[in-house]
Short mmCIF file of C-alpha atoms and ligand atoms in Angstrom, two decimals:
data_model
loop_
_atom_site.label_atom_id
_atom_site.label_comp_id
_atom_site.label_asym_id
_atom_site.label_seq_id
_atom_site.Cartn_x
_atom_site.Cartn_y
_atom_site.Cartn_z
CA MET A 1 0.00 0.00 0.00
CA ASN A 2 1.32 3.46 -0.89
CA ILE A 3 0.73 6.25 1.61
CA LEU A 4 1.74 9.87 1.16
CA PHE A 5 1.91 11.60 4.55
CA ALA A 6 1.61 15.39 4.26
CA ALA A 7 2.55 17.73 7.10
CA PHE A 8 3.94 21.24 7.50
CA GLU A 9 6.57 20.20 10.04
CA ALA A 10 8.36 17.01 11.04
CA ASP A 11 11.09 16.24 13.52
CA PRO A 12 14.12 16.35 13.07
CA PHE A 13 13.80 18.86 10.19
CA VAL A 14 11.43 21.41 11.77
CA LYS A 15 9.46 21.06 14.99
CA THR A 16 7.34 23.65 16.77
CA GLY A 17 5.04 21.29 18.70
CA GLY A 18 3.28 17.96 18.94
CA LEU A 19 2.59 17.77 15.17
CA GLY A 20 6.36 17.77 14.52
CA ASP A 21 6.81 14.88 16.96
CA VAL A 22 4.05 12.82 15.34
CA ALA A 23 5.11 13.51 11.75
CA GLY A 24 8.68 12.61 12.73
CA SER A 25 7.82 9.34 14.47
CA LEU A 26 4.67 7.85 12.99
CA PRO A 27 5.80 7.22 9.38
CA LYS A 28 8.96 5.50 10.68
CA ALA A 29 6.83 3.30 12.92
CA VAL A 30 4.32 2.41 10.18
CA ALA A 31 6.80 1.74 7.36
CA SER A 32 7.27 -1.92 6.43
CA SER A 33 7.42 -4.06 3.31
CA SER A 34 3.62 -3.84 3.04
CA TYR A 35 3.34 -0.11 3.73
CA ASP A 36 5.37 2.24 1.54
CA ILE A 37 4.83 5.46 3.48
CA ARG A 38 6.54 8.63 2.29
CA VAL A 39 6.43 12.07 3.87
CA ILE A 40 5.94 15.34 2.01
CA LEU A 41 6.98 18.62 3.64
CA PRO A 42 7.59 22.26 2.68
CA LEU A 43 11.28 23.16 2.33
CA LEU A 44 11.12 25.77 5.11
CA SER A 45 14.11 28.01 5.79
CA ALA A 46 14.11 26.68 9.37
CA ILE A 47 15.41 23.33 8.04
CA PRO A 48 19.10 23.12 9.02
CA ASP A 49 21.85 22.95 6.40
CA VAL A 50 22.95 19.49 7.51
CA TYR A 51 19.77 18.12 5.96
CA ARG A 52 19.65 20.50 2.99
CA LYS A 53 23.12 19.40 1.91
CA LYS A 54 21.99 15.78 1.73
CA MET A 55 18.86 16.49 -0.34
CA GLN A 56 18.69 15.63 -4.01
CA PHE A 57 16.97 17.81 -6.56
CA VAL A 58 14.47 15.84 -8.69
CA CYS A 59 12.63 18.32 -10.92
CA SER A 60 10.56 21.51 -10.95
CA TYR A 61 7.09 22.37 -12.19
CA ASP A 62 4.38 25.00 -11.93
CA VAL A 63 1.56 24.84 -9.38
CA PRO A 64 -1.69 26.62 -10.30
CA LEU A 65 -3.19 28.55 -7.38
CA GLY A 66 -6.22 30.69 -8.21
CA TRP A 67 -5.00 32.97 -11.02
CA ARG A 68 -1.33 32.34 -10.17
CA ASN A 69 1.18 29.85 -11.46
CA GLN A 70 3.87 29.30 -8.85
CA TYR A 71 7.23 27.54 -9.05
CA CYS A 72 7.70 24.31 -7.13
CA GLY A 73 11.01 22.48 -6.81
CA LEU A 74 11.04 18.85 -5.68
CA PHE A 75 13.84 17.49 -3.49
CA THR A 76 14.17 14.09 -1.81
CA LEU A 77 16.02 12.81 1.21
CA LYS A 78 16.10 9.36 2.78
CA GLN A 79 16.29 9.46 6.57
CA ASN A 80 15.92 6.52 8.98
CA GLY A 81 14.46 4.33 6.26
CA VAL A 82 11.75 6.85 5.24
CA LEU A 83 11.74 8.80 1.97
CA TYR A 84 10.98 12.50 2.42
CA TYR A 85 9.85 14.85 -0.33
CA PHE A 86 10.56 18.55 0.19
CA LEU A 87 8.69 21.16 -1.83
CA ASP A 88 10.66 24.29 -2.55
CA ASN A 89 9.33 27.76 -3.17
CA GLU A 90 11.42 30.63 -1.80
CA TYR A 91 8.54 33.12 -1.87
CA TYR A 92 6.33 31.05 0.41
CA PHE A 93 8.81 29.13 2.53
CA HIS A 94 11.85 31.37 2.97
CA ARG A 95 10.43 33.11 6.03
CA GLU A 96 11.51 34.06 9.55
CA GLN A 97 8.79 31.94 11.15
CA VAL A 98 7.23 28.59 10.38
CA TYR A 99 3.75 29.99 11.13
CA GLY A 100 2.41 33.41 11.98
CA GLU A 101 3.22 35.10 8.66
CA PHE A 102 0.66 37.58 7.24
CA ASP A 103 -0.12 35.28 4.32
CA ASP A 104 -0.29 31.87 6.05
CA GLY A 105 -3.65 31.25 4.35
CA GLU A 106 -1.93 31.46 0.96
CA ARG A 107 1.27 29.65 2.02
CA VAL A 108 -0.60 26.57 3.24
CA ALA A 109 -2.94 26.67 0.22
CA PHE A 110 0.11 26.61 -2.04
CA PHE A 111 1.58 23.69 -0.12
CA SER A 112 -1.68 21.70 -0.26
CA LYS A 113 -2.04 22.31 -4.00
CA ALA A 114 1.62 21.50 -4.59
CA VAL A 115 1.21 18.15 -2.79
CA LEU A 116 -1.35 17.11 -5.42
CA GLU A 117 0.61 18.53 -8.33
CA THR A 118 3.72 16.69 -7.11
CA ILE A 119 1.97 13.32 -7.43
CA LEU A 120 2.06 13.89 -11.20
CA HIS A 121 5.87 14.06 -11.00
CA LEU A 122 6.65 11.08 -8.76
CA ASP A 123 8.25 8.30 -10.72
CA GLY A 124 6.95 4.85 -9.76
CA PHE A 125 5.01 5.99 -6.67
CA PHE A 126 1.30 6.69 -6.78
CA PRO A 127 -0.45 7.07 -3.40
CA ASP A 128 -3.45 4.94 -2.51
CA ILE A 129 -3.89 7.08 0.58
CA LEU A 130 -3.15 10.72 1.28
CA HIS A 131 -2.73 11.24 5.02
CA CYS A 132 -3.06 14.96 5.86
CA ASN A 133 -2.42 16.69 9.16
CA ASP A 134 -3.98 19.80 10.72
CA TRP A 135 -5.20 22.92 8.97
CA HIS A 136 -1.97 23.41 7.00
CA THR A 137 -2.82 20.46 4.77
CA ALA A 138 -6.59 20.65 5.19
CA LEU A 139 -7.11 21.83 1.62
CA VAL A 140 -5.60 18.66 0.09
CA PRO A 141 -8.85 16.62 0.24
CA VAL A 142 -10.81 19.67 -0.96
CA PHE A 143 -8.60 20.36 -4.00
CA LEU A 144 -8.43 16.61 -4.72
CA LYS A 145 -12.19 16.26 -5.03
CA GLU A 146 -12.90 19.60 -6.67
CA GLN A 147 -9.97 20.16 -9.02
CA TYR A 148 -8.21 16.81 -9.59
CA ARG A 149 -11.04 14.27 -9.80
CA ASP A 150 -10.74 14.06 -13.59
CA VAL A 151 -7.00 13.37 -13.54
CA PRO A 152 -6.56 9.61 -14.23
CA GLY A 153 -6.26 7.65 -10.98
CA PHE A 154 -6.91 10.60 -8.66
CA SER A 155 -10.55 9.76 -7.97
CA ASP A 156 -9.34 6.46 -6.40
CA ILE A 157 -7.10 8.19 -3.85
CA LYS A 158 -8.51 8.02 -0.30
CA THR A 159 -7.86 10.75 2.23
CA ILE A 160 -7.30 10.75 5.98
CA PHE A 161 -7.32 13.99 7.91
CA THR A 162 -5.72 13.97 11.36
CA ILE A 163 -6.58 16.71 13.85
CA HIS A 164 -3.76 17.37 16.31
CA ASN A 165 -5.44 20.40 17.90
CA LEU A 166 -8.91 21.56 16.90
CA LYS A 167 -8.27 25.01 18.34
CA PHE A 168 -6.29 25.95 15.23
CA GLN A 169 -8.48 25.78 12.13
CA GLY A 170 -7.08 28.15 9.51
CA LYS A 171 -9.78 30.83 9.25
CA TYR A 172 -9.52 33.59 6.65
CA THR A 173 -11.75 36.13 5.00
CA ASP A 174 -14.00 34.61 2.33
CA TYR A 175 -12.00 36.56 -0.27
CA VAL A 176 -9.45 33.70 -0.31
CA ILE A 177 -12.02 31.24 -1.74
CA GLY A 178 -11.91 32.79 -5.19
CA ASP A 179 -8.66 34.70 -5.32
CA ILE A 180 -6.33 32.12 -3.78
CA LEU A 181 -8.12 28.79 -3.81
CA GLY A 182 -9.93 29.18 -7.13
CA LEU A 183 -12.95 27.42 -5.59
CA GLN A 184 -15.63 30.03 -6.21
CA ASP A 185 -18.83 28.61 -7.72
CA THR A 186 -17.97 25.06 -6.61
CA PRO A 187 -19.66 23.08 -3.80
CA ALA A 188 -16.52 23.74 -1.74
CA GLU A 189 -17.44 27.39 -1.51
CA HIS A 190 -20.32 26.50 0.77
CA GLN A 191 -18.40 23.84 2.72
CA LEU A 192 -15.58 26.26 3.44
CA LEU A 193 -17.74 28.98 4.93
CA SER A 194 -18.13 28.81 8.70
CA ASP A 195 -20.02 32.10 8.58
CA PRO A 196 -20.91 34.24 5.57
CA HIS A 197 -17.52 35.98 5.61
CA THR A 198 -15.11 33.34 6.92
CA ALA A 199 -13.42 30.52 5.05
CA ASN A 200 -12.46 27.73 7.45
CA TYR A 201 -9.91 25.26 6.02
CA LEU A 202 -10.26 22.66 8.76
CA GLN A 203 -14.04 22.66 8.48
CA ALA A 204 -13.83 21.88 4.75
CA ALA A 205 -11.28 19.09 5.30
CA SER A 206 -13.51 17.49 7.92
CA ILE A 207 -16.33 17.37 5.38
CA TYR A 208 -14.28 16.34 2.33
CA CYS A 209 -11.90 13.68 3.75
CA ASP A 210 -12.76 9.98 3.82
CA GLU A 211 -11.66 9.40 7.43
CA ILE A 212 -11.03 11.80 10.30
CA THR A 213 -8.64 10.88 13.06
CA THR A 214 -7.55 12.66 16.17
CA VAL A 215 -4.84 11.89 18.65
CA SER A 216 -6.66 10.15 21.50
CA PRO A 217 -9.92 8.18 21.84
CA THR A 218 -11.31 10.53 24.50
CA TYR A 219 -10.58 13.66 22.45
CA ALA A 220 -12.40 12.01 19.52
CA GLU A 221 -15.47 11.74 21.75
CA GLU A 222 -15.04 15.19 23.24
CA ILE A 223 -14.91 17.06 19.94
CA CYS A 224 -18.44 15.84 19.22
CA LEU A 225 -19.60 18.04 22.12
CA PRO A 226 -20.08 21.81 21.93
CA TYR A 227 -17.68 22.48 24.86
CA TYR A 228 -14.72 20.95 23.01
CA GLY A 229 -15.95 21.15 19.41
CA GLU A 230 -14.74 24.70 18.66
CA GLY A 231 -17.87 25.31 16.62
CA LEU A 232 -17.44 22.19 14.47
CA ASP A 233 -18.91 19.54 16.78
CA TRP A 234 -21.90 19.20 14.43
CA ILE A 235 -19.60 17.82 11.69
CA PHE A 236 -17.98 15.31 14.02
CA ARG A 237 -21.35 14.12 15.28
CA GLU A 238 -22.56 13.69 11.71
CA ARG A 239 -19.38 11.88 10.71
CA CYS A 240 -18.89 9.80 13.86
CA GLU A 241 -18.73 6.61 11.75
CA ASN A 242 -15.61 8.00 10.09
CA LEU A 243 -14.02 9.48 13.20
CA VAL A 244 -11.46 7.59 15.27
CA GLY A 245 -9.06 8.58 18.05
CA ILE A 246 -5.60 7.01 18.00
CA LEU A 247 -3.31 7.78 20.91
CA ASN A 248 0.10 9.23 20.02
CA GLY A 249 3.22 7.50 21.20
CA ILE A 250 6.48 8.98 22.47
CA ASP A 251 9.93 8.40 21.06
CA TYR A 252 11.34 5.69 23.32
CA LYS A 253 14.88 6.32 22.12
CA ALA A 254 14.85 10.05 22.85
CA TRP A 255 13.13 9.59 26.22
CA ASN A 256 14.88 6.88 28.20
CA PRO A 257 16.21 7.51 31.72
CA ALA A 258 18.55 4.52 31.38
CA ASN A 259 20.70 6.20 28.73
CA ASP A 260 19.55 9.84 28.55
CA LYS A 261 22.72 11.88 28.05
CA ASN A 262 21.12 15.01 29.53
CA LEU A 263 20.90 13.46 33.00
CA PRO A 264 23.58 13.71 35.66
CA LEU A 265 22.88 10.06 36.52
CA ASN A 266 21.04 7.39 34.56
CA TYR A 267 18.57 5.03 36.19
CA ASP A 268 15.78 2.56 35.51
CA ALA A 269 12.87 1.03 37.40
CA ASP A 270 15.27 -1.08 39.47
CA SER A 271 17.45 1.85 40.52
CA LEU A 272 14.96 4.50 41.59
CA LYS A 273 17.27 5.60 44.43
CA THR A 274 19.38 7.17 41.69
CA LYS A 275 16.35 9.21 40.61
CA GLU A 276 16.54 10.88 44.03
CA LYS A 277 20.10 11.94 43.27
CA ASN A 278 18.89 13.50 40.04
CA LYS A 279 16.38 15.40 42.15
CA LEU A 280 19.08 16.82 44.43
CA VAL A 281 21.16 17.94 41.43
CA LEU A 282 18.06 19.52 39.87
CA GLN A 283 17.13 21.32 43.09
CA LYS A 284 20.65 22.75 43.14
CA GLU A 285 20.48 23.78 39.46
CA LEU A 286 17.15 25.56 40.06
CA GLY A 287 18.21 27.19 43.34
CA LEU A 288 15.59 25.28 45.34
CA LYS A 289 16.17 23.90 48.83
CA GLU A 290 18.25 20.74 48.36
CA ASP A 291 16.27 18.13 50.21
CA ALA A 292 15.24 14.78 48.76
CA GLU A 293 12.38 14.55 51.27
CA ILE A 294 10.45 17.53 49.84
CA PRO A 295 8.18 16.51 46.95
CA LEU A 296 9.11 18.39 43.80
CA PHE A 297 6.23 19.18 41.40
CA VAL A 298 7.03 20.42 37.90
CA ILE A 299 5.26 21.90 34.88
CA ILE A 300 6.84 21.69 31.41
CA SER A 301 4.46 23.38 29.04
CA ARG A 302 3.40 26.18 26.77
CA LEU A 303 2.07 28.69 29.29
CA THR A 304 -1.36 29.19 27.76
CA GLU A 305 -4.97 28.99 28.82
CA GLN A 306 -5.34 25.53 27.23
CA LYS A 307 -2.87 24.08 29.73
CA GLY A 308 -5.00 25.01 32.76
CA LEU A 309 -2.48 27.42 34.20
CA ASP A 310 -5.20 29.66 35.59
CA LEU A 311 -5.87 26.85 38.10
CA VAL A 312 -2.21 26.69 39.06
CA ASN A 313 -2.04 30.48 39.24
CA TYR A 314 -5.02 30.53 41.57
CA LEU A 315 -3.47 27.87 43.79
CA LEU A 316 0.00 29.43 44.17
CA PRO A 317 -0.76 30.79 47.67
CA GLU A 318 -2.01 27.34 48.73
CA ILE A 319 1.07 25.68 47.26
CA GLU A 320 3.27 28.15 49.13
CA TYR A 321 1.65 27.05 52.35
CA ARG A 322 2.29 23.33 51.72
CA ASN A 323 5.44 21.24 52.16
CA MET A 324 6.28 20.94 48.47
CA GLN A 325 8.25 22.66 45.70
CA LEU A 326 7.09 23.80 42.27
CA ALA A 327 9.33 24.36 39.26
CA VAL A 328 7.97 25.64 35.95
CA LEU A 329 9.65 25.44 32.54
CA GLY A 330 7.77 27.20 29.79
CA VAL A 331 7.02 30.26 27.75
CA GLY A 332 3.69 31.80 26.86
CA ASP A 333 1.19 34.31 28.15
CA ALA A 334 2.67 37.17 30.21
CA GLU A 335 0.04 36.68 32.91
CA TYR A 336 1.35 33.20 33.76
CA GLU A 337 5.01 33.97 33.16
CA ASN A 338 4.81 36.89 35.60
CA ALA A 339 2.90 34.99 38.27
CA PHE A 340 5.54 32.24 38.31
CA ARG A 341 8.36 34.79 38.27
CA TYR A 342 6.79 36.63 41.18
CA TYR A 343 6.59 33.54 43.38
CA ALA A 344 10.09 32.40 42.36
CA GLU A 345 11.46 35.75 43.53
CA LYS A 346 9.38 35.80 46.67
CA ASP A 347 10.26 32.28 47.77
CA PRO A 348 13.18 30.96 45.66
CA LYS A 349 13.77 27.89 47.83
CA LYS A 350 10.25 26.71 47.06
CA PHE A 351 9.43 28.01 43.59
CA ALA A 352 11.52 28.08 40.40
CA ALA A 353 10.46 29.78 37.16
CA CYS A 354 12.45 28.98 34.01
CA ILE A 355 10.72 31.12 31.42
CA ARG A 356 12.39 29.76 28.30
CA PHE A 357 12.49 26.77 25.95
CA ASP A 358 15.23 24.43 27.13
CA ASN A 359 15.24 20.84 25.93
CA GLY A 360 18.18 19.72 28.11
CA LEU A 361 16.61 21.12 31.27
CA SER A 362 13.28 19.50 30.38
CA HIS A 363 15.00 16.09 30.45
CA ARG A 364 16.56 16.82 33.85
CA MET A 365 13.17 17.96 35.16
CA TYR A 366 11.40 14.83 33.94
CA ALA A 367 14.05 12.82 35.77
CA GLY A 368 14.39 14.89 38.95
CA ALA A 369 10.73 15.60 39.67
CA ASP A 370 8.29 13.62 41.77
CA VAL A 371 5.07 14.90 40.17
CA MET A 372 4.27 16.38 36.76
CA LEU A 373 1.27 18.75 36.79
CA VAL A 374 -0.91 18.77 33.64
CA PRO A 375 -4.27 20.35 34.57
CA SER A 376 -5.33 21.09 30.97
CA ARG A 377 -8.67 22.62 30.05
CA PHE A 378 -8.51 20.36 26.99
CA GLU A 379 -5.71 18.11 25.76
CA PRO A 380 -5.89 16.32 22.40
CA CYS A 381 -3.22 13.84 23.52
CA GLY A 382 -0.45 15.40 25.61
CA LEU A 383 3.08 14.09 25.69
CA THR A 384 4.44 15.40 28.98
CA GLN A 385 2.41 13.02 31.15
CA MET A 386 3.65 10.04 29.12
CA ILE A 387 7.27 11.18 29.19
CA ALA A 388 7.00 11.81 32.95
CA MET A 389 5.76 8.25 33.55
CA ARG A 390 8.68 6.83 31.59
CA TYR A 391 10.96 8.68 34.05
CA GLY A 392 9.09 7.42 37.13
CA THR A 393 7.55 10.86 37.73
CA LEU A 394 3.87 10.55 38.61
CA PRO A 395 1.47 12.70 36.59
CA LEU A 396 -1.31 14.74 38.19
CA VAL A 397 -3.77 15.59 35.43
CA ARG A 398 -7.23 16.77 34.64
CA GLU A 399 -9.27 13.94 33.13
CA THR A 400 -9.61 15.19 29.58
CA GLY A 401 -8.51 13.95 26.13
CA GLY A 402 -5.31 11.92 26.07
CA LEU A 403 -4.70 12.64 29.76
CA LYS A 404 -7.79 10.60 30.60
CA ASP A 405 -6.63 7.80 28.30
CA THR A 406 -3.18 7.48 29.84
CA VAL A 407 -3.45 8.30 33.55
CA ASN A 408 -5.38 6.30 36.15
CA GLU A 409 -5.22 5.72 39.90
CA THR A 410 -2.47 3.09 39.54
CA ASN A 411 0.03 5.31 37.73
CA GLY A 412 -0.87 8.87 38.78
CA PHE A 413 -3.47 11.29 40.16
CA SER A 414 -6.37 13.02 38.47
CA PHE A 415 -9.40 15.24 38.91
CA VAL A 416 -12.44 15.60 36.68
CA THR A 417 -13.95 19.08 36.90
CA PHE A 418 -11.94 22.07 35.72
CA ASN A 419 -11.85 23.62 39.16
CA ALA A 420 -8.96 24.76 41.38
CA ASP A 421 -10.37 23.18 44.55
CA ASP A 422 -10.63 19.79 42.86
CA MET A 423 -7.07 20.15 41.68
CA LEU A 424 -5.95 21.08 45.19
CA TYR A 425 -7.67 18.00 46.55
CA SER A 426 -5.67 15.91 44.05
CA ILE A 427 -2.44 17.62 45.11
CA ASP A 428 -3.25 16.79 48.72
CA CYS A 429 -3.91 13.15 47.78
CA ALA A 430 -0.52 13.03 46.06
CA LEU A 431 1.17 14.57 49.11
CA ASP A 432 -0.55 12.05 51.38
CA VAL A 433 0.72 9.09 49.33
CA TYR A 434 4.18 10.64 49.07
CA PHE A 435 4.59 11.26 52.81
CA ASN A 436 2.49 8.52 54.37
CA HIS A 437 2.51 5.62 51.91
CA PRO A 438 5.98 5.45 50.37
CA LYS A 439 5.58 1.81 49.32
CA ARG A 440 2.44 2.69 47.39
CA TRP A 441 4.30 5.58 45.79
CA ARG A 442 7.05 3.20 44.67
CA ARG A 443 4.46 0.76 43.31
CA MET A 444 2.86 3.56 41.32
CA GLN A 445 6.26 4.57 39.94
CA HIS A 446 6.88 0.99 38.80
CA THR A 447 3.43 0.82 37.17
CA ALA A 448 4.00 4.15 35.41
CA MET A 449 7.43 3.07 34.13
CA ALA A 450 6.04 -0.23 32.86
CA GLU A 451 3.34 1.43 30.70
CA ASP A 452 3.90 1.05 26.95
CA PHE A 453 3.57 4.44 25.29
CA SER A 454 5.87 3.57 22.39
CA TRP A 455 4.77 4.22 18.80
CA LYS A 456 4.28 0.49 18.22
CA ALA A 457 0.67 0.40 19.42
CA SER A 458 -0.30 3.60 17.57
CA ALA A 459 1.32 2.40 14.33
CA LYS A 460 -0.77 -0.78 14.55
CA GLU A 461 -3.96 1.31 14.82
CA TYR A 462 -3.00 3.48 11.83
CA ARG A 463 -2.25 0.36 9.76
CA LYS A 464 -5.71 -0.94 10.67
CA LEU A 465 -7.21 2.30 9.41
CA TYR A 466 -5.16 2.20 6.19
CA ASN A 467 -6.39 -1.38 5.67
CA LYS A 468 -10.00 -0.33 6.23
CA LEU A 469 -9.64 2.28 3.49
CA ALA A 470 -7.85 -0.15 1.21
CA LYS A 471 -10.84 -2.48 1.39
CA SER A 472 -12.95 0.29 -0.09
CA PHE A 473 -10.57 0.79 -3.08
P1 ADP B 1 1.58 20.77 23.01
O1 ADP B 1 0.12 21.08 23.20
O2 ADP B 1 2.44 21.96 23.28
O3 ADP B 1 1.92 20.05 21.72
P2 ADP B 1 2.45 18.31 24.29
O4 ADP B 1 2.36 17.82 25.70
O5 ADP B 1 1.80 17.45 23.25
O6 ADP B 1 1.91 19.79 24.26
O7 ADP B 1 3.99 18.45 23.86
C1 ADP B 1 4.84 19.36 24.48
C2 ADP B 1 6.28 18.98 24.18
O8 ADP B 1 7.08 20.15 24.21
C3 ADP B 1 6.89 18.03 25.21
O9 ADP B 1 7.86 17.22 24.56
C4 ADP B 1 7.57 18.98 26.21
O10 ADP B 1 8.65 18.36 26.87
C5 ADP B 1 8.05 20.07 25.27
N1 ADP B 1 8.14 21.41 25.89
C6 ADP B 1 7.12 22.27 26.15
N2 ADP B 1 7.59 23.42 26.66
C7 ADP B 1 8.93 23.30 26.76
C8 ADP B 1 9.99 24.16 27.20
N3 ADP B 1 9.76 25.37 27.65
N4 ADP B 1 11.26 23.69 27.10
C9 ADP B 1 11.50 22.45 26.63
N5 ADP B 1 10.56 21.60 26.19
C10 ADP B 1 9.28 22.01 26.24
#
């Protein structure tokens, strides 16, 4: 089976978030003699030279986009057994930022169109399935059905659209429908409009694709409800037969306390005493009181409303009053950054605020902490709770999305309602187990470390889905 996996970012070339992790890991995990899966990406200027130097130029062609004809260069690179296609266009992709440019609506439309045009130039590879990800590639199924259905073979191509975070949909003024997309006076015009003046790329993809997936079973259920549906729950309810949630995995090579080079000392489930030493070194690094007895809670996260930081913010005075420490690593909204900074200055032996992106420190925090806080308002999958468990750090989460699917009373702590008092109750439960039931704490650490969050299980589910579509060929 031939699968073309389209994404705007993929680790290790470019990564800004969870999508990069998934696009970097999933194709590798799926690939086998029966599944020829190739990845297609924009040749963004953020891609380091080490990879650019190894790429091979294949050919160039024009991509029609509304009234424009734009250049597209095709490069290939084989990495870890997967063939990557990179689409080059300096005008659209030679930018300071991966996202957040004034013309993102046109940049992603070009990429989506170019993905389809590229299929005409791939020697010996014709996709049975186009697997698209998030709003950046949402227009692929739309263009396929509206503008390529008469190209020989194209009407047989099946499409999967994976939603990594429904919050980001790609909404633009309706002007783009004619001028950029060239879809005026087609059925897509209506399917794109989320209100009379707004074109919504993700909405159209959710209607046009053959199968919708999202990144955890619970999130797949949640997005059918108005609270989580971001205005599109009606589509997911209508299409529930074609909607499935498949939990993401984590990269077991990159996240392994037994050989993680970022740690002062490596350890595994049989040497958890060494984890305590990592804690002492971390407390020293962060300027906290060096005492292995004090439970150290951490947050490693984008500091945004989604991540439930208003609950943490509200509870800071309560946390200050308890026998525990809290260290935060993250960047985001000024409101949260400043609250954490304030407490870190006020009581530096108890609170630490690292307001930056620091991969090395994140590894040391996963290893040195006792509890990882993830009180998200919504969480499509979430990686930090899974990474924490692999390091024997117990997660304390709100029961939503992937957090609900991965954390239970045997491997962590949780609360249901998005409410600071409920979260505080959970913190107190964790403190009680930590101080009064150390054997139970150890048992929970062992259970957490024994969980299998590798990509193996997810890859199996995606293969199942590919097979389901293949049956309908
Ligand atoms: P998101 O919604 O941001 O995709 P996830 O939990 O799925 O949340 O993934 C977050 C990833 O980013 C994790 O690997 C986490 O370790 C990492 N991360 C988040 N913030 C930081 C930071 N400030 N420094 C280092 N790594 C971070």
